[in-house]
JSON list of C-alpha atoms in Angstrom, two decimals:
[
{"chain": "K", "resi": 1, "resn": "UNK", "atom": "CA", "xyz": [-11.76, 60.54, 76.70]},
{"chain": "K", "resi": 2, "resn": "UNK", "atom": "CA", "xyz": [-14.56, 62.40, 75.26]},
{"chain": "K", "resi": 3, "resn": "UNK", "atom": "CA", "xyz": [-12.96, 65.49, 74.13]},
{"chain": "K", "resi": 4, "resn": "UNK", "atom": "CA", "xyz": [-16.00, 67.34, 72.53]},
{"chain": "K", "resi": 5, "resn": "UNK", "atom": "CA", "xyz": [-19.23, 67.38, 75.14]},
{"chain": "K", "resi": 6, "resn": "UNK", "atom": "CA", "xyz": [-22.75, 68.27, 74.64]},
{"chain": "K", "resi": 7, "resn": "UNK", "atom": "CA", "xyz": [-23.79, 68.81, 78.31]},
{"chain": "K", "resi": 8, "resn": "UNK", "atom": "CA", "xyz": [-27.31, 68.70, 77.60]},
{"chain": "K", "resi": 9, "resn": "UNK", "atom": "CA", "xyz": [-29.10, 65.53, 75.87]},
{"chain": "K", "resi": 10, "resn": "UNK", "atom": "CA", "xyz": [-32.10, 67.32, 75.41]},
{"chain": "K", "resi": 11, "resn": "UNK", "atom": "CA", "xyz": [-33.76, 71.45, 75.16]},
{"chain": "K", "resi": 12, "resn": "UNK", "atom": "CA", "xyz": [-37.08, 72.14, 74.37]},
{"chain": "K", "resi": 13, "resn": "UNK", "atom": "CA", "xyz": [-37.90, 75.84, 73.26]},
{"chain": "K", "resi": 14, "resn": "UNK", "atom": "CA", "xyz": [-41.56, 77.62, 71.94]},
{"chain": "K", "resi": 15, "resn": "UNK", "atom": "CA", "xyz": [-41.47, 78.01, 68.47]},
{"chain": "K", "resi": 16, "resn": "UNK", "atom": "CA", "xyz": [-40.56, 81.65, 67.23]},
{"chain": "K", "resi": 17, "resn": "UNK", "atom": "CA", "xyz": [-37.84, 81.68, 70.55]},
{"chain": "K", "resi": 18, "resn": "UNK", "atom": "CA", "xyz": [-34.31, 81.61, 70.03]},
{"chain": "K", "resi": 19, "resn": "UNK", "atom": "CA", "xyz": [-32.75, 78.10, 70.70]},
{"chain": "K", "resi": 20, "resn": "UNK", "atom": "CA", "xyz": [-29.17, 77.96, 72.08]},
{"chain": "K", "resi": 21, "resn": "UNK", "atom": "CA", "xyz": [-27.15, 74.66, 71.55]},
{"chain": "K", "resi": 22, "resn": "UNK", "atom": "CA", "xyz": [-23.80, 74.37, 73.54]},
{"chain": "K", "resi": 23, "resn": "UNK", "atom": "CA", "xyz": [-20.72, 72.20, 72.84]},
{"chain": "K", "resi": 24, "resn": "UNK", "atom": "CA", "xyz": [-17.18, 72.48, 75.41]},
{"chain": "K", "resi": 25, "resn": "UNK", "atom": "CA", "xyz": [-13.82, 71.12, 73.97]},
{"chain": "K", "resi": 26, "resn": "UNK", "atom": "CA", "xyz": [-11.14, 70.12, 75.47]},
{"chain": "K", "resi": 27, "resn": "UNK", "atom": "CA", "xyz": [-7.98, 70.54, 73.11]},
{"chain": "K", "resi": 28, "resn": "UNK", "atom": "CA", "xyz": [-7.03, 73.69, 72.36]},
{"chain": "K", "resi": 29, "resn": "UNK", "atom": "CA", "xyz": [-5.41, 72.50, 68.73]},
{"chain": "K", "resi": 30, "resn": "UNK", "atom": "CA", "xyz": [-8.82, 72.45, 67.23]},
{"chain": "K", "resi": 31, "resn": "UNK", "atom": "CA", "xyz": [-9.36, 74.56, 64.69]},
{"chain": "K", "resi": 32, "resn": "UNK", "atom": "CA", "xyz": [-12.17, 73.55, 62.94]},
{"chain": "K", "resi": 33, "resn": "UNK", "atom": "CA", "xyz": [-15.65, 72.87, 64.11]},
{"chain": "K", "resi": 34, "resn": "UNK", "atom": "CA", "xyz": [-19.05, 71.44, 62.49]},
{"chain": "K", "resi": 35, "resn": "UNK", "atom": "CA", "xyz": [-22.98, 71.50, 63.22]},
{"chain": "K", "resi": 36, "resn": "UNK", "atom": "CA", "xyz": [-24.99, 68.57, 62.41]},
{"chain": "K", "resi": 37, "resn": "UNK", "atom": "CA", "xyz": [-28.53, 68.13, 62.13]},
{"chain": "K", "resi": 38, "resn": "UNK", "atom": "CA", "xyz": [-30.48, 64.99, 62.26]},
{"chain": "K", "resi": 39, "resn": "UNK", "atom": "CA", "xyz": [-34.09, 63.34, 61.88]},
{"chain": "K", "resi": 40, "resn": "UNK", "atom": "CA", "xyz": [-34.57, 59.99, 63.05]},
{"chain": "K", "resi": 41, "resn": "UNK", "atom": "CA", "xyz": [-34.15, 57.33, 60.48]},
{"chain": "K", "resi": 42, "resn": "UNK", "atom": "CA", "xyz": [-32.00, 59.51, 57.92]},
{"chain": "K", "resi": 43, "resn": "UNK", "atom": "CA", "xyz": [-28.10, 60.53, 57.91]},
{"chain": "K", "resi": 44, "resn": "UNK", "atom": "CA", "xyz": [-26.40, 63.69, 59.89]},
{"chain": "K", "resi": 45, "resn": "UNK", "atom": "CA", "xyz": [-26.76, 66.88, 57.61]},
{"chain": "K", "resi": 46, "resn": "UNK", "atom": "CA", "xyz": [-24.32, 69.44, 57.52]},
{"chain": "K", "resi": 47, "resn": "UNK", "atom": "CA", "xyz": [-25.81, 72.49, 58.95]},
{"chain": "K", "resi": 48, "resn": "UNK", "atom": "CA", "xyz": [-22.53, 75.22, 59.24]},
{"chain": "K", "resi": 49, "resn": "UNK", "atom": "CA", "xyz": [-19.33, 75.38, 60.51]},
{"chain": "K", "resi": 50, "resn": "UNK", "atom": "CA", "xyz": [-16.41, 77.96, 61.81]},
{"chain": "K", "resi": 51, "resn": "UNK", "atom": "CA", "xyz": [-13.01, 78.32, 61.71]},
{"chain": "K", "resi": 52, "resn": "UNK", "atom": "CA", "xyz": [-10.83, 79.04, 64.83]},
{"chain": "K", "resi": 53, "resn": "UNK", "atom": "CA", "xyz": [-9.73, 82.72, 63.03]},
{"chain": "K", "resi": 54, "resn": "UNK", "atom": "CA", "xyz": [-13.38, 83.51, 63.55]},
{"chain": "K", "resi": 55, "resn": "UNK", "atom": "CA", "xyz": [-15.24, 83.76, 66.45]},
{"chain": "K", "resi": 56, "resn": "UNK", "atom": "CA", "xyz": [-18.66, 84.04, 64.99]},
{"chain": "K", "resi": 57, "resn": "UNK", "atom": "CA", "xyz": [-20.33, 82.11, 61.60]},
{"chain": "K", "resi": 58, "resn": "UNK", "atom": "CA", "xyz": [-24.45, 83.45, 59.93]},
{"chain": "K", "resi": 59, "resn": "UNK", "atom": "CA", "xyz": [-25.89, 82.03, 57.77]},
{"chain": "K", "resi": 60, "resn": "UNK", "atom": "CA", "xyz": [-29.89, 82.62, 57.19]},
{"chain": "K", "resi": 61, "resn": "UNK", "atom": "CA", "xyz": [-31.17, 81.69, 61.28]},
{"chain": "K", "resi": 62, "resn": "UNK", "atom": "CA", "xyz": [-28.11, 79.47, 62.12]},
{"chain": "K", "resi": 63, "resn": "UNK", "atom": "CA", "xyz": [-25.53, 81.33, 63.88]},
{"chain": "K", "resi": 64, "resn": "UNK", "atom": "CA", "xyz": [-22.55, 79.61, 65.62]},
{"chain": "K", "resi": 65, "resn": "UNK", "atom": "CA", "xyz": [-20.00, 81.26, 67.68]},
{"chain": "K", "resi": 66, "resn": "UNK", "atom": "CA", "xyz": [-16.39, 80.48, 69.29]},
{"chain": "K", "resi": 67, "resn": "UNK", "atom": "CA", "xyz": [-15.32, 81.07, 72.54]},
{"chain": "K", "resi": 68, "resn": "UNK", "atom": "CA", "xyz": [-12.02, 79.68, 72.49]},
{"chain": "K", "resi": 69, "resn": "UNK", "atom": "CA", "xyz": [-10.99, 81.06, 75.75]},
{"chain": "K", "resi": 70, "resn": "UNK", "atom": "CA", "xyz": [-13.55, 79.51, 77.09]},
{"chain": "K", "resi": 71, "resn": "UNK", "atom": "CA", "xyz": [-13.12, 76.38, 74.89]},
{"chain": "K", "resi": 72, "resn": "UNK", "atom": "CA", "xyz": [-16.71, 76.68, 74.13]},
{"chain": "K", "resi": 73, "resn": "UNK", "atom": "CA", "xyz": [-19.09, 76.36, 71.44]},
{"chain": "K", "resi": 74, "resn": "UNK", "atom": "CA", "xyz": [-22.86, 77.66, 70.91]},
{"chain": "K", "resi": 75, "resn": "UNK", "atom": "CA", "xyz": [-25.09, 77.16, 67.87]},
{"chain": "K", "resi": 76, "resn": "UNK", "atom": "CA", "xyz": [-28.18, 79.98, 68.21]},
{"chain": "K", "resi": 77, "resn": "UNK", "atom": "CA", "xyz": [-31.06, 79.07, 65.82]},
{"chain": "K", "resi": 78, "resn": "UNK", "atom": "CA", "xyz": [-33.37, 82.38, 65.76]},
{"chain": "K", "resi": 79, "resn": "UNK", "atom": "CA", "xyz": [-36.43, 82.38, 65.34]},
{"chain": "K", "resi": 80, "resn": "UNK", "atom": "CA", "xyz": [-37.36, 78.74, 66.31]},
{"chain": "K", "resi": 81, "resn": "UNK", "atom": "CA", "xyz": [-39.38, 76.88, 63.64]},
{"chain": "K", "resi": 82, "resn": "UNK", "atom": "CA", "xyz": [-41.30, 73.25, 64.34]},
{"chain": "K", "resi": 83, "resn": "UNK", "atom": "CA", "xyz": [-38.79, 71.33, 61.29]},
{"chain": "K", "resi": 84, "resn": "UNK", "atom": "CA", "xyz": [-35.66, 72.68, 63.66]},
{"chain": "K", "resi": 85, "resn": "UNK", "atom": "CA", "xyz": [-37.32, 69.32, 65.93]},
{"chain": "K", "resi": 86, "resn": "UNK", "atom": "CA", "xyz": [-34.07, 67.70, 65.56]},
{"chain": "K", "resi": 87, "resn": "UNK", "atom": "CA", "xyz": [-30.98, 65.93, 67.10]},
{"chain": "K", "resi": 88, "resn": "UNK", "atom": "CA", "xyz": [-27.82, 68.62, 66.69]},
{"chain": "K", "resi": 89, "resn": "UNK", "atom": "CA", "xyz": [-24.01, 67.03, 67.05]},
{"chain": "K", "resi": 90, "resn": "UNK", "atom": "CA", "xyz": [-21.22, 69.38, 67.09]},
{"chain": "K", "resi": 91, "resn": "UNK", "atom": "CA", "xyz": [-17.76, 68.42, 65.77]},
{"chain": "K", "resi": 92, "resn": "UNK", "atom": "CA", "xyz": [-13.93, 69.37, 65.24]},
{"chain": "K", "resi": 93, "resn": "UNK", "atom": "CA", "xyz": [-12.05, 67.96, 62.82]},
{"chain": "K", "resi": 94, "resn": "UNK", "atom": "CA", "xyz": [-8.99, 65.46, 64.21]},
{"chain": "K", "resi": 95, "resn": "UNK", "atom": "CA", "xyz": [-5.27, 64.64, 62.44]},
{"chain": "K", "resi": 96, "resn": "UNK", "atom": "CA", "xyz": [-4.70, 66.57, 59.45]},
{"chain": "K", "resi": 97, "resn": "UNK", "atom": "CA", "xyz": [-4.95, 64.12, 56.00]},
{"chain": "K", "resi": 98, "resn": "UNK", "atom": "CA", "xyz": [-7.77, 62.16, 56.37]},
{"chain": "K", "resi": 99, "resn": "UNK", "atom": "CA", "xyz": [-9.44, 65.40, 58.16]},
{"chain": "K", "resi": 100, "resn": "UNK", "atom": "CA", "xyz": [-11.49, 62.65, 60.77]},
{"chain": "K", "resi": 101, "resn": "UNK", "atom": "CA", "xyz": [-14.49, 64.28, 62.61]},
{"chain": "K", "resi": 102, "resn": "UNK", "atom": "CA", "xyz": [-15.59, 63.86, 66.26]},
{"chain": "K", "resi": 103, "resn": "UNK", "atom": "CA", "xyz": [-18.71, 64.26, 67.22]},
{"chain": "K", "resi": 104, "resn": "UNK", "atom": "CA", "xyz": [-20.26, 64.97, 70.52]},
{"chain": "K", "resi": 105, "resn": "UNK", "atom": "CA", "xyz": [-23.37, 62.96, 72.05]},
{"chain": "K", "resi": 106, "resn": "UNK", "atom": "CA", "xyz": [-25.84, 64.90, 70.81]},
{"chain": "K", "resi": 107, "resn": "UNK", "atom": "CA", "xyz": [-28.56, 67.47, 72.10]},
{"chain": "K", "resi": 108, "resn": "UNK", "atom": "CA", "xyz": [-32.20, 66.36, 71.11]},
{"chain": "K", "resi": 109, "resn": "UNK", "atom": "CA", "xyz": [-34.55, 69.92, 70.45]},
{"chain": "K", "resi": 110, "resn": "UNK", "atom": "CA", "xyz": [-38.07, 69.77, 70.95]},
{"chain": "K", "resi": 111, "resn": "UNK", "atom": "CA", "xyz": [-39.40, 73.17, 69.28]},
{"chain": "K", "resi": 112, "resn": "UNK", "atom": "CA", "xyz": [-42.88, 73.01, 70.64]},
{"chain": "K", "resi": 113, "resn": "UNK", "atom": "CA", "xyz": [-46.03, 75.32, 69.17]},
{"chain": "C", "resi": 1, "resn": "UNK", "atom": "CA", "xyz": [-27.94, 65.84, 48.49]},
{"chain": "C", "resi": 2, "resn": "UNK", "atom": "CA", "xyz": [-25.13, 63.53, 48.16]},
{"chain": "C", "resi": 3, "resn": "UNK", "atom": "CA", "xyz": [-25.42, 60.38, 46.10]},
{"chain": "C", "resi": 4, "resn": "UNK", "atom": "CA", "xyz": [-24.69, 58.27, 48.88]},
{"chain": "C", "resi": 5, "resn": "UNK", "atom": "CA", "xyz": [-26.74, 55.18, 48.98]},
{"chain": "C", "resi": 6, "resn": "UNK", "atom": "CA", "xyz": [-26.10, 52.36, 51.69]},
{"chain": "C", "resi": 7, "resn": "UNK", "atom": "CA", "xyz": [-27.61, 48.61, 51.46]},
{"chain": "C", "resi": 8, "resn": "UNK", "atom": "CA", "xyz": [-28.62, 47.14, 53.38]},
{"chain": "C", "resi": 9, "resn": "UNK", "atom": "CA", "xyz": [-31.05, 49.68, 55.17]},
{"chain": "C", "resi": 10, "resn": "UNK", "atom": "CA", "xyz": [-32.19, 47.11, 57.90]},
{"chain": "C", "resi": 11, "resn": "UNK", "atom": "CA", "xyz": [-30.44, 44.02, 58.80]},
{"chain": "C", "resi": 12, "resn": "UNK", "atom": "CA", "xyz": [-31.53, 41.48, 61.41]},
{"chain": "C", "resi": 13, "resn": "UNK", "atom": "CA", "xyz": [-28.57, 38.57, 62.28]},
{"chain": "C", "resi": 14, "resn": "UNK", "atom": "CA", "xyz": [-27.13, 36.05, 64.53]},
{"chain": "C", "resi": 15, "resn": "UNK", "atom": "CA", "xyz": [-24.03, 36.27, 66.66]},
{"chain": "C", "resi": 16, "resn": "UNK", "atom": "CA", "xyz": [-21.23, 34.72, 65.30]},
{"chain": "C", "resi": 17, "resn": "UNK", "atom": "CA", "xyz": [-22.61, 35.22, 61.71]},
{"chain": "C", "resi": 18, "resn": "UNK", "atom": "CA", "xyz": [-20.64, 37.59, 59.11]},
{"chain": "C", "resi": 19, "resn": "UNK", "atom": "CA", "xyz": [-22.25, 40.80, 57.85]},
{"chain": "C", "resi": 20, "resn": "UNK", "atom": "CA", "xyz": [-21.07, 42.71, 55.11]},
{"chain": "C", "resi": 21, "resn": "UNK", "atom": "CA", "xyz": [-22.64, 46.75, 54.84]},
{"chain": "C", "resi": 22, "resn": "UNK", "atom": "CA", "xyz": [-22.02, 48.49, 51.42]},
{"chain": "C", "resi": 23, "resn": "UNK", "atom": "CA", "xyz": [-21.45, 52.67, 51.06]},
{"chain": "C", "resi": 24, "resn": "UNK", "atom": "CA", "xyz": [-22.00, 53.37, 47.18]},
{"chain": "C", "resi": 25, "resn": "UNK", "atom": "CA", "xyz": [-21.39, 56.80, 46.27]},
{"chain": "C", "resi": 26, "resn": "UNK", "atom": "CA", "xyz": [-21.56, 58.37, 42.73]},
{"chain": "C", "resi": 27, "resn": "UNK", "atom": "CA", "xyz": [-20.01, 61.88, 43.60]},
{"chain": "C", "resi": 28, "resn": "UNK", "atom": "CA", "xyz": [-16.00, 60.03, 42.81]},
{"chain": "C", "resi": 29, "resn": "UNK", "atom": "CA", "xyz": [-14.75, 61.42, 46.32]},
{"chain": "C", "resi": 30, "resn": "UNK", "atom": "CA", "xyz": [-11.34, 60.78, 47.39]},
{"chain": "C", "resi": 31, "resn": "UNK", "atom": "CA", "xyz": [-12.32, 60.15, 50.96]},
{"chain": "C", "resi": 32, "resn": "UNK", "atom": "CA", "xyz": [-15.09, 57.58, 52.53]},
{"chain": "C", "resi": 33, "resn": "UNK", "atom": "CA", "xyz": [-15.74, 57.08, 56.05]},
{"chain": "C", "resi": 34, "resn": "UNK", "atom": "CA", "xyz": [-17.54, 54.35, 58.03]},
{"chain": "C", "resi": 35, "resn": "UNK", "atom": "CA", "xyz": [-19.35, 55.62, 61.83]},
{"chain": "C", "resi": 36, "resn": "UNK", "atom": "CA", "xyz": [-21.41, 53.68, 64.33]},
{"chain": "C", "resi": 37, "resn": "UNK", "atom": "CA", "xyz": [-24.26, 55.82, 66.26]},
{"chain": "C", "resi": 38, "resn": "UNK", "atom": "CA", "xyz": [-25.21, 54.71, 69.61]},
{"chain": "C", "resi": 39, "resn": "UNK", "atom": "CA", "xyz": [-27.42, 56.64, 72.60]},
{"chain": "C", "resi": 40, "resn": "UNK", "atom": "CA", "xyz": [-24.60, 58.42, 74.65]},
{"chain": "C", "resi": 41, "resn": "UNK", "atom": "CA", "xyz": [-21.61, 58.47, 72.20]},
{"chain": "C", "resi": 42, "resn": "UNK", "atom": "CA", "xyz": [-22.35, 60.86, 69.15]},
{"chain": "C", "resi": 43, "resn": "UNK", "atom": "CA", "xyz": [-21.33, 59.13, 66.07]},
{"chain": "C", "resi": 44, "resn": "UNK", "atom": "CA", "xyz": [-17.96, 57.67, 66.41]},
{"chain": "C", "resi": 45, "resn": "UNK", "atom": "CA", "xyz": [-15.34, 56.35, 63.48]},
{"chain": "C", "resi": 46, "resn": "UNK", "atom": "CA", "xyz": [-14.97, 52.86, 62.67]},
{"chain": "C", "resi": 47, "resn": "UNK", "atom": "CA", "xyz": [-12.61, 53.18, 59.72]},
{"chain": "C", "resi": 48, "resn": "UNK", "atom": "CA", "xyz": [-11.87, 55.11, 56.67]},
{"chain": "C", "resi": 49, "resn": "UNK", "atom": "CA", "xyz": [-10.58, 55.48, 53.03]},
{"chain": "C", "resi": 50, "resn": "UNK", "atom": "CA", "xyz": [-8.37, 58.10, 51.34]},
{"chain": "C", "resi": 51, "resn": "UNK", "atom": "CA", "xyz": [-8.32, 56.06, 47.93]},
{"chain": "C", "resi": 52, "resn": "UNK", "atom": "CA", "xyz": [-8.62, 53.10, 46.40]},
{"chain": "C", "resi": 53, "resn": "UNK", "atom": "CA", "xyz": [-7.13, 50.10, 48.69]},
{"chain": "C", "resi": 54, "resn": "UNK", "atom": "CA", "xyz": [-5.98, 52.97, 50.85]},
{"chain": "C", "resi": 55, "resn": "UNK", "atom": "CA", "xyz": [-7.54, 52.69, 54.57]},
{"chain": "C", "resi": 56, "resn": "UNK", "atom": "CA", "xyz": [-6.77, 53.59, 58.36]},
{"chain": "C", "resi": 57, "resn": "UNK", "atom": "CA", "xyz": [-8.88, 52.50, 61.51]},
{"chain": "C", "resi": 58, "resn": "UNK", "atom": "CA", "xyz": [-10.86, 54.44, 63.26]},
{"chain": "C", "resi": 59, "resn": "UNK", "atom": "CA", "xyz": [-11.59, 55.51, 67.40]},
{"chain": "C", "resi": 60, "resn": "UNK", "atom": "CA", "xyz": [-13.44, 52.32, 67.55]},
{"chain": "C", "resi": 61, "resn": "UNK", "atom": "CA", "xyz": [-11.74, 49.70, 64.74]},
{"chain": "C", "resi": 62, "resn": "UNK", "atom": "CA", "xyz": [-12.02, 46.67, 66.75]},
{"chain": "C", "resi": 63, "resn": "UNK", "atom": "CA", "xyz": [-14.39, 43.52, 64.71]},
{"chain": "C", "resi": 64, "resn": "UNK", "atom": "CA", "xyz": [-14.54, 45.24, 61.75]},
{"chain": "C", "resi": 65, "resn": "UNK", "atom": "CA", "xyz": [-12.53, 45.19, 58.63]},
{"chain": "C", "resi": 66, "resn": "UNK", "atom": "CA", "xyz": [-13.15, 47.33, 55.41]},
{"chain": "C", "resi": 67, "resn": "UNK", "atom": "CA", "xyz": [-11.96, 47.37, 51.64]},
{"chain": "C", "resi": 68, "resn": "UNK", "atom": "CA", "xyz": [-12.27, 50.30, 48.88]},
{"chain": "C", "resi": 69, "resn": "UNK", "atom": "CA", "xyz": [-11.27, 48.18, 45.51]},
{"chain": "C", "resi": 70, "resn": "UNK", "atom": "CA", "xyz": [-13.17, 51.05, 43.34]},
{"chain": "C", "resi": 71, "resn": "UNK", "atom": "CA", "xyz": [-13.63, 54.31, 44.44]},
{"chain": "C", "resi": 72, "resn": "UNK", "atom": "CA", "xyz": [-17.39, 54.53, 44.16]},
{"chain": "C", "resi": 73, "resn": "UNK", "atom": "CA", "xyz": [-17.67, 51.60, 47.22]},
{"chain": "C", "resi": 74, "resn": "UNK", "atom": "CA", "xyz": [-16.56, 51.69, 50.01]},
{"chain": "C", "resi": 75, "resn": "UNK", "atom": "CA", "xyz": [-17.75, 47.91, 52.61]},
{"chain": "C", "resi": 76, "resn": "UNK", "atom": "CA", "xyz": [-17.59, 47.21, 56.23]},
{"chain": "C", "resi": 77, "resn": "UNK", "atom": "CA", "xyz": [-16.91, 43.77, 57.10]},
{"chain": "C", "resi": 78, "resn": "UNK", "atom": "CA", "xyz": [-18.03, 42.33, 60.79]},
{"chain": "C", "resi": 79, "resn": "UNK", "atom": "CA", "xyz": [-16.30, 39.14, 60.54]},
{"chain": "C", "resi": 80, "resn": "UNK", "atom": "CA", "xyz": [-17.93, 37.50, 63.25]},
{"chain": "C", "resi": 81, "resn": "UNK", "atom": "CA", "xyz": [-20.68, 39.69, 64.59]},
{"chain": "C", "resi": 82, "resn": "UNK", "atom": "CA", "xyz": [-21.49, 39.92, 68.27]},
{"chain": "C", "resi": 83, "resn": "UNK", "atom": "CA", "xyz": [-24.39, 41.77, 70.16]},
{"chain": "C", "resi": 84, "resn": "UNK", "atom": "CA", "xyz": [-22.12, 44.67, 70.95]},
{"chain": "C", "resi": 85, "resn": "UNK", "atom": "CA", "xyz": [-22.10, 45.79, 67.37]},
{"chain": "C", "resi": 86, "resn": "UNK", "atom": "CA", "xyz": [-26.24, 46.07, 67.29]},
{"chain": "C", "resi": 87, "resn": "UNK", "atom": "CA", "xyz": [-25.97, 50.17, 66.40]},
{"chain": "C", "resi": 88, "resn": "UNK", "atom": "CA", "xyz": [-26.57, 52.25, 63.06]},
{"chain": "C", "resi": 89, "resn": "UNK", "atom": "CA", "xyz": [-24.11, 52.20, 60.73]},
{"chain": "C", "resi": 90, "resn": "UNK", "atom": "CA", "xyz": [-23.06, 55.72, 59.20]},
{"chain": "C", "resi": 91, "resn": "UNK", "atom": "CA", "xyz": [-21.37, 56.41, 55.61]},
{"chain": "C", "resi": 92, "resn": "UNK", "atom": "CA", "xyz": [-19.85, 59.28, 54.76]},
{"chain": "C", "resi": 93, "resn": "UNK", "atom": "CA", "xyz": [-17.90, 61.26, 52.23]},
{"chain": "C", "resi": 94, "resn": "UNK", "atom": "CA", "xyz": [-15.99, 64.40, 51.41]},
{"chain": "C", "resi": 95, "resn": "UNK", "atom": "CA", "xyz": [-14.40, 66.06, 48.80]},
{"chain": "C", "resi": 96, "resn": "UNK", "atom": "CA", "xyz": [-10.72, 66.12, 49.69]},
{"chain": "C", "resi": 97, "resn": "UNK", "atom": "CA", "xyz": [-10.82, 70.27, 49.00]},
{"chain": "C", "resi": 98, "resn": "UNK", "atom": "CA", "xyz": [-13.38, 70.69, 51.66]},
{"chain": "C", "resi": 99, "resn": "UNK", "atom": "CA", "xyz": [-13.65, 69.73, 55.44]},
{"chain": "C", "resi": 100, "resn": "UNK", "atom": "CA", "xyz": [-17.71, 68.54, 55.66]},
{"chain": "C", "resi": 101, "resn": "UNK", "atom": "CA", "xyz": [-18.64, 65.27, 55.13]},
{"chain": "C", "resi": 102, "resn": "UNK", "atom": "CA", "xyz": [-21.73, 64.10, 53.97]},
{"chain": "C", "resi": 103, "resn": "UNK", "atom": "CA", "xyz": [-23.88, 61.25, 55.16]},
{"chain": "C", "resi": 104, "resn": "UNK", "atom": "CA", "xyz": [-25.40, 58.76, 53.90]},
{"chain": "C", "resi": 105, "resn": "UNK", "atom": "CA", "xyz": [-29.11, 57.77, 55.09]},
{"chain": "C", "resi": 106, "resn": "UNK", "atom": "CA", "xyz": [-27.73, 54.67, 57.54]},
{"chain": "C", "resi": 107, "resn": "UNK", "atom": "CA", "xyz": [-27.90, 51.09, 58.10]},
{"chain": "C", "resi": 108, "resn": "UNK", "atom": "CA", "xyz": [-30.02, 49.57, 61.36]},
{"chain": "C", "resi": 109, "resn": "UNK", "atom": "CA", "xyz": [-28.22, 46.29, 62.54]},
{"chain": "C", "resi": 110, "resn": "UNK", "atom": "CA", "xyz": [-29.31, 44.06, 64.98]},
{"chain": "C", "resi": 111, "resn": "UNK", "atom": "CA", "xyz": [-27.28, 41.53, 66.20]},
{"chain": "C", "resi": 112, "resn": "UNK", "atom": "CA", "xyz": [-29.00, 38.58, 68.28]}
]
C-alpha cells in the first residue's frame, strides 16, 4: 500500500508564478515529513521539512504546510524560477531507530519562461 | 554536499550474473541506506545500516544482500541479478541526531 501519494506526476507553471506541490498520507502516526528535489542523473536533495507540532515551515521561497486533518501536504515555491525545473518527492519518516523514509512517486515541474 | 561517492556510476550486465554496488562516505555517519528509483514508485528502501555489521531489510529486500564491515562503506550485493532489478540505485546517509538523509549521486544498472 502506498501510504504517501503524489496525485500529480507532472505541473508546469510560468516562471515568476507560484508553484504548488501536493502530497496526501494515509497514517495519521506520521509525524515527520520531507521535500526532495531532484535533477536527472544526480541524487535527491533535501529541500525542507516540518514537524507534525507545526502546521506551516519558510524558508527563503520554499514554504511547506500541514494539513493534518486533511492528511495533506503542500510544498508552495514562490516566485517560480527556471532551476526549480525539477522532480519533487515528499516523505515521512517510518519506525522510530533507523528513522526509514518513504517517499511518494514523484511530481515532475516544468517552470517554463 | 555530502561526501557520498557511489561506484560504479553505470553498469551494464547479464542475468544471472552477480553485481556488487559500493556507497563510500567520508562524513563517519552512524546510519547508511540503500534505495532503488523506478517511474511510478518514488524511491523505495532496499536495506539499511545502523553500524558496523549492523543491518535490517528494507520495503523491497528481496535479491539483494548488503554488508557494512567499516563504517565509511556501506555494498549492495545482487547475488544473481535478474531484469527486474534494471533501476537506479540510491545511497544515502544521516547523522543519527538528525532526521534528513543525504544522497548520494546514484548508480544506473541495467540488467539484460
Amino acid at each position: 500500500d502506498q501510504q504517501v501519494k503524489q496525485n500529480s506526476p507532472s505541473l508546469s507553471v510560468q516562471e515568476g508564478r507560484i508553484s504548488i506541490l501536493n502530497c496526501d498520507y494515509t497514517n495519521s502516526m506520521f509525524d515527520y515529513f520531507l521535500w526532495y528535489k531532484k535533477y536527472p542523473a544526480e541524487g535527491p536533495t533535501f529541500l525542507i521539512s516540518i514537524s507534525s507540532i507545526k502546521d506551516k515551515n519558510e524558508d527563503g521561497r520554499f514554504t511547506v504546510f500541514l494539513n493534518k486533518s486533511a492528511k495533506h501536504l503542500s510544498l508552495h515555491i514562490v516566485p517560480s524560477q527556471p532551476g526549480d525545473s525539477a522532480v519533487y518527492f515528499c516523505a515521512y519518516l517510518g519506525i522510530q531507530g533507523a528513522q526509514k523514509l518513504v517517499f511518494g512517486q514523484g511530481t515532475r515541474l516544468t517552470i517554463n519562461p | 554536499d555530502a561526501g557520498i561517492t557511489q561506484s560504479p556510476r553505470h553498469k551494464v550486465t547479464e542475468t544471472g550474473t552477480p553485481v556488487t554496488l559500493r556507497c563510500h562516505q567520508t562524513e563517519n555517519h552512524r546510519y547508511m541506506y540503500w534505495y532503488r528509483q523506478d517511474p511510478g514508485h518514488g524511491l523505495r528502501l532496499i536495506h539499511y545500516s545502523y553500524g558496523v555489521k549492523d543491518t535490517d531489510k528494507g520495503e523491497v529486500s528481496d535479491g539483494y544482500s548488503v554488508s557494512r564491515s567499516k563504517t565509511e562503506d556501506f555494498l549492495l550485493t545482487l547475488e544473481s541479478a535478474t531484469s527486474s532489478q534494471t533501476s537506479v540505485y540510491f545511497c544515502a546517509i544521516r547523522e543519527t541526531a538528525y532526521n534528513e538523509q543525504f544522497f548520494g549521486p546514484g548508480t544506473r544498472l541495467t540488467v539484460l
